[in-house]
XYZ file of C-alpha atoms in Angstrom:
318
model
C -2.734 33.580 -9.250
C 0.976 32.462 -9.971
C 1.827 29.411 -8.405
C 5.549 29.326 -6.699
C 7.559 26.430 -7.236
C 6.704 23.959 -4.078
C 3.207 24.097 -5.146
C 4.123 23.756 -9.162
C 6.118 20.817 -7.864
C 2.945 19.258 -5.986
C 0.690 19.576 -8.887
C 2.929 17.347 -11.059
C 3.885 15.039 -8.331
C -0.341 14.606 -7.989
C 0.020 13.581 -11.939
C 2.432 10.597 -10.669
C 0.551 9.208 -8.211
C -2.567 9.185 -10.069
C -0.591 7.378 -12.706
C 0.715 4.817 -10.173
C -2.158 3.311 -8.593
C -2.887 1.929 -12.104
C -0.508 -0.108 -11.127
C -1.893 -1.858 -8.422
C -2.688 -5.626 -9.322
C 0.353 -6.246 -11.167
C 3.320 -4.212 -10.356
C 3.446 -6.348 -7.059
C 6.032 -7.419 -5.330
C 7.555 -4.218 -7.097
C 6.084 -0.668 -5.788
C 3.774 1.109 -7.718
C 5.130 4.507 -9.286
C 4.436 7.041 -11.991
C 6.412 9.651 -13.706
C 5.590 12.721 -15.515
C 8.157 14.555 -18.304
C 7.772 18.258 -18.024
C 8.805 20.540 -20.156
C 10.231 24.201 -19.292
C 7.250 25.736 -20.502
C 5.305 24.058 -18.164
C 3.966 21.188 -20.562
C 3.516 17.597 -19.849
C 5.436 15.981 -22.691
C 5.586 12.278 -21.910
C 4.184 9.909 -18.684
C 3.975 6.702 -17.473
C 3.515 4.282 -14.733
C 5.184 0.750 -13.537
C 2.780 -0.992 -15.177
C 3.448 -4.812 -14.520
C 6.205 -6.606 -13.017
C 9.643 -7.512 -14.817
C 8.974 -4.972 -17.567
C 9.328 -1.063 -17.839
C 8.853 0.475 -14.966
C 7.606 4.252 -14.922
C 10.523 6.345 -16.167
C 11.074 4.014 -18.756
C 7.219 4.393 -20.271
C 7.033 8.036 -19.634
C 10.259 8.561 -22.024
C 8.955 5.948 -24.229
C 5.800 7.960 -24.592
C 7.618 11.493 -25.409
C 6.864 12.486 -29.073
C 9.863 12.235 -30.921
C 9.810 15.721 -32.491
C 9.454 16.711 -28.278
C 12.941 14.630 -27.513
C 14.907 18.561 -28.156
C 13.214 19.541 -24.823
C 14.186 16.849 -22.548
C 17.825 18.714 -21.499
C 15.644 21.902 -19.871
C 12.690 19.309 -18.473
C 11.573 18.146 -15.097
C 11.184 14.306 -14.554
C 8.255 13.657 -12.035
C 8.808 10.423 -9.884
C 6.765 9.251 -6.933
C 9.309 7.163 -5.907
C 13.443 7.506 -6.209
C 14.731 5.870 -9.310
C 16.378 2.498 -8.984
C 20.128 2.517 -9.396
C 20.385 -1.152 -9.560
C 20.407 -3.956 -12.340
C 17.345 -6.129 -11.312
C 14.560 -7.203 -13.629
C 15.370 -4.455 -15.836
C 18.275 -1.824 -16.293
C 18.524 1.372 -13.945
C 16.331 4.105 -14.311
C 18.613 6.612 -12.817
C 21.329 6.030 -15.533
C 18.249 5.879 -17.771
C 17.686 9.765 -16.903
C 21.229 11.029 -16.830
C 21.270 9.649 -20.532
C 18.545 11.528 -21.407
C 20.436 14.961 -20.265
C 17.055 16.334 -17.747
C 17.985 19.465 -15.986
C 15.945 18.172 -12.866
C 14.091 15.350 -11.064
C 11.497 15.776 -8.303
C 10.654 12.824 -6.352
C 8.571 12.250 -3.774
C 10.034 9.564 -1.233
C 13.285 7.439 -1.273
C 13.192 4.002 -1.814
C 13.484 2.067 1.147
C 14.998 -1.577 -0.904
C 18.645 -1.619 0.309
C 20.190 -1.252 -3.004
C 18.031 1.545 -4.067
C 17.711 3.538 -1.059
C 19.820 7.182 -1.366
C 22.061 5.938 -4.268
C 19.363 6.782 -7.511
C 19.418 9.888 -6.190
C 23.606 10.451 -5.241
C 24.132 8.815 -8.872
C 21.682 11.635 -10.672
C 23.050 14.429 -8.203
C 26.626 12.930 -9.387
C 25.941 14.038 -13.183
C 25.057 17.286 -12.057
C 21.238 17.148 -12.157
C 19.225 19.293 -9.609
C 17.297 16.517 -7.255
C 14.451 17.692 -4.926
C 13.218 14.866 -2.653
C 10.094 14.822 -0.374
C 7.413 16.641 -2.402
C 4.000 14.770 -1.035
C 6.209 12.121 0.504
C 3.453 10.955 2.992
C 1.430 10.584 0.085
C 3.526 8.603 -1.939
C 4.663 6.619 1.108
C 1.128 5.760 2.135
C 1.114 4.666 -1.951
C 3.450 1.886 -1.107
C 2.685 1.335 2.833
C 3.253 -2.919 2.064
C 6.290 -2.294 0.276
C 7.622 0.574 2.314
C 7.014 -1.487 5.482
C 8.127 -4.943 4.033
C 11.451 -3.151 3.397
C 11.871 -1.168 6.176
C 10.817 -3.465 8.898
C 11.395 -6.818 7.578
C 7.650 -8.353 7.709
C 4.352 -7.409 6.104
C 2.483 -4.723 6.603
C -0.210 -5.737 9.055
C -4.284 -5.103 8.573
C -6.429 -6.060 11.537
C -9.974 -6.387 10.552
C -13.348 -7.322 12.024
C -17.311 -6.892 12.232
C -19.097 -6.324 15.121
C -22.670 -5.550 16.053
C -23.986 -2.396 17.374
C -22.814 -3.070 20.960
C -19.771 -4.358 20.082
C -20.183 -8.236 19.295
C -18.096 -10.378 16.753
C -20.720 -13.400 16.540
C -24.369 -14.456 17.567
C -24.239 -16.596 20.687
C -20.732 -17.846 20.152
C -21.899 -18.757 16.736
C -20.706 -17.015 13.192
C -23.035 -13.972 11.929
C -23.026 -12.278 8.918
C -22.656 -8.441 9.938
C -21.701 -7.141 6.222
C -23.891 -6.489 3.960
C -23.360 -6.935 0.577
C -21.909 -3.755 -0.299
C -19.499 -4.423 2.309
C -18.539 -7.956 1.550
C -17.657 -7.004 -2.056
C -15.394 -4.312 0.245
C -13.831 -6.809 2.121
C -12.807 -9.427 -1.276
C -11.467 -6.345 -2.819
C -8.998 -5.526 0.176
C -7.959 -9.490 0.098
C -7.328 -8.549 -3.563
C -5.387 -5.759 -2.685
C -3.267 -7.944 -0.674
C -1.090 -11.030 -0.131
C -2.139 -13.283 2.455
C -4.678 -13.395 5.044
C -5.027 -15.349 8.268
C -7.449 -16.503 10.771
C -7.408 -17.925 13.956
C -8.146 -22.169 14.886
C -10.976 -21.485 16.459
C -12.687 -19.078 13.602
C -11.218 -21.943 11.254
C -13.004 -25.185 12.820
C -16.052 -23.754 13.220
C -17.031 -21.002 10.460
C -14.768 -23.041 7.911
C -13.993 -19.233 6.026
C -13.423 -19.559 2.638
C -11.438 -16.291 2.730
C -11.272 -15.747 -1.255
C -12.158 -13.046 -3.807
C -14.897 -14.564 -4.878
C -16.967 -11.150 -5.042
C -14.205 -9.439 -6.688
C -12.014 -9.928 -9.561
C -8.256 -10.657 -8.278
C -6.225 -13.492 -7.143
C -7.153 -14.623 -3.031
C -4.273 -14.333 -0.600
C -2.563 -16.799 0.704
C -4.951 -18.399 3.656
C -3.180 -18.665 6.575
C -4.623 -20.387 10.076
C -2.536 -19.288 13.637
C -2.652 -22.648 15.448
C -1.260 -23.805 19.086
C 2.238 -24.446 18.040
C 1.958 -21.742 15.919
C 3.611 -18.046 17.120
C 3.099 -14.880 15.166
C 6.777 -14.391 14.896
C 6.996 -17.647 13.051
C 3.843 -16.468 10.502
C 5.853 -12.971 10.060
C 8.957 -14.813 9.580
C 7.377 -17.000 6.930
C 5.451 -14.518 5.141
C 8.954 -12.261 5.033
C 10.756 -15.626 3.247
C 8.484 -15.838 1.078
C 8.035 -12.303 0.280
C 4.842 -11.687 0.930
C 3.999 -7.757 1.429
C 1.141 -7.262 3.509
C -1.369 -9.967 5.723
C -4.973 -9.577 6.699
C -5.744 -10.534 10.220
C -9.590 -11.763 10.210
C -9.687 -13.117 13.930
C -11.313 -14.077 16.162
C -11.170 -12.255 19.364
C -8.199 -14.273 20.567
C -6.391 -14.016 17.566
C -6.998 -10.383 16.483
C -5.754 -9.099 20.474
C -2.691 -11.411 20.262
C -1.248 -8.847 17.551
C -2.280 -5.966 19.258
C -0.819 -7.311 22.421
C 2.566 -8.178 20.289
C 2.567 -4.524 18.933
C 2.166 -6.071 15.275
C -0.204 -4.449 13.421
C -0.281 -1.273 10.988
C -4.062 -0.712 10.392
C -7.245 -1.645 11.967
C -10.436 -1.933 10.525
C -13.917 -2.359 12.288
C -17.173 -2.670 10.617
C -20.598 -2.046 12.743
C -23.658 -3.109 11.481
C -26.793 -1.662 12.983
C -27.835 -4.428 14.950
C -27.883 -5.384 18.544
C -27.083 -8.455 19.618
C -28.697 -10.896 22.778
C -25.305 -11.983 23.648
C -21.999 -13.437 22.397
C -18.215 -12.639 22.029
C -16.999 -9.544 22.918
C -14.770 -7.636 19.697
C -10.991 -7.145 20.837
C -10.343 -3.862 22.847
C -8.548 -0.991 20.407
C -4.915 -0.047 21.812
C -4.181 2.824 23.141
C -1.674 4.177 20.166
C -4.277 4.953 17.785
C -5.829 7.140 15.755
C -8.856 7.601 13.200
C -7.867 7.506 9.491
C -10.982 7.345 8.108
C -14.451 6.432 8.266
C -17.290 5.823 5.952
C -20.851 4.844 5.530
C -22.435 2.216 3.181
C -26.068 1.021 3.320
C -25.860 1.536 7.099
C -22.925 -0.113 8.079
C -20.361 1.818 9.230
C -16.641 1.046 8.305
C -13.750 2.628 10.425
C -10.045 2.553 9.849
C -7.601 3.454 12.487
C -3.604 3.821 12.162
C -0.699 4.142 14.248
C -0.668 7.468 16.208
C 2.827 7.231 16.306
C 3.501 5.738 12.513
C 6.148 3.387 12.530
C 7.989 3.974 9.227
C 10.927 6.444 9.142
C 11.445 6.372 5.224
């Protein structure tokens, strides 16, 4: 069966973002983005991804990677992009002017870019010198790609993850003292999402008496920044701080206290709850979901159950 050219377009633009998300660890603070060259017969003649930060990003490698006796078919080709090309001089040159040079009939890309002096003008600049520009193919998937940098961008602070463990009926510790609900599938879980991200942040209380180490000890990757909410302390003033210093996204590990005073200041983007399969005599009682929420996902390892919500209403308007 013939596919028509929407679904053509989503097959490549599935290419890119596989390609990105090898870019994970060290494109950061840039997004992470991959590009396919296409040519009219419906071959894949160069690709790439934004690979680390300060050096090519994806268009650059995927035309670097075209064959050079393949170069004649770049003027009736499709460039691939999960993310609008830059139009700006930063690190390196822009990619959009990098294109036009190379005389593509047409660029598909997924979402805009939401940096201010990328966002709309990559693609006005190719449109300009007459290329054919479709926007939007799998743009929820390439926005959820870059959620921290869409979100950093777009709303001024970091992306938000709250996250705790809880017992069976729905207890943070033993007794008002710390309990080790994750198992050790799970922990290595949890040290790969700090990995994944760029600060984390506790509460005083979880801070004087568990003393978390809050590393990535169990996984390879740098540890976030560790961050403790004190008296003086308001989450404004953490969010403003994180922003200065351009930090993307921030795990919220709790306690109780903590973890509801984001949900009660309408800061958070995901929340994720671990139950182990264990009930508990007595102690603290986890924080109570909010009420604009909905499942994202949910999965099972050695019998603890790990549960992700999001915003039913998302908050990004890329």
């Amino acid at each position: 069966m013939s596919m028509n050219q929407r679904q053509i377009d989503e097959f490549y633009m599935r290419r890119c973002l596989q390609l990105a998300v090898n870019g994970m660890k060290n494109a950061r603070p840039n997004p992470m983005v991959g590009a396919v060259i296409v040519s009219q017969q419906g071959i894949i003649i160069g690709e790439g991804y934004h690979a680390k930060y300060g050096e090519g990003h994806a268009e650059v490698n995927a035309f670097a990677s075209v064959r050079a006796e393949d170069e004649g078919l770049l003027p009736h080709s499709t460039v691939y992009v999960s993310l609008e090309p830059c139009s700006h001089y930063g690190k390196t040159p822009p990619c959009a002017d990098l294109i036009v040079r190379k005389g593509v009939r047409r660029v598909v890309c997924g979402s805009l870019d939401p940096f201010a002096k990328v966002h709309g003008r990559g693609v006005r600049k190719l449109r300009d010198a007459g290329i054919e520009v479709t926007v939007g193919v799998l743009e929820n998937e390439c926005i959820e790609l870059n959620k921290r940098f869409m979100t950093f961008n777009e709303k001024h602070r970091p992306y938000i993850i709250l996250k705790w463990a809880q017992s069976l009926n729905g207890l943070i510790d033993n007794q008002g003292e710390p309990y080790m609900f994750s198992n050790v599938f799970t922990q290595m879980l949890s040290h790969k999402l700090r990995a994944e991200n760029d600060a984390i942040l506790v509460g005083r209380v979880t801070d004087d008496r568990d003393h978390p180490q809050l590393t990535t000890r169990c996984w390879p990757g740098n540890s976030p920044e560790r961050l403790v909410l004190r008296h003086p302390d308001t989450i404004s003033d953490v969010l403003s701080h994180l922003y200065a210093e351009g930090k993307q996204s921030l795990i919220v590990e709790g306690g109780a206290k903590t973890l509801s005073s984001f949900m009660e200041a309408d800061m958070w983007d995901e929340i994720r709850v671990e139950t182990a399969p264990i009930v508990m005599a007595g102690g603290t009682q986890a924080p109570a979901l909010p009420a604009d929420i909905r499942l994202a996902d949910k999965q099972e390892y050695d019998g603890n159950e790990i549960v992700t919500y999001r915003r039913a209403t998302p908050l990004l308007s890329i």
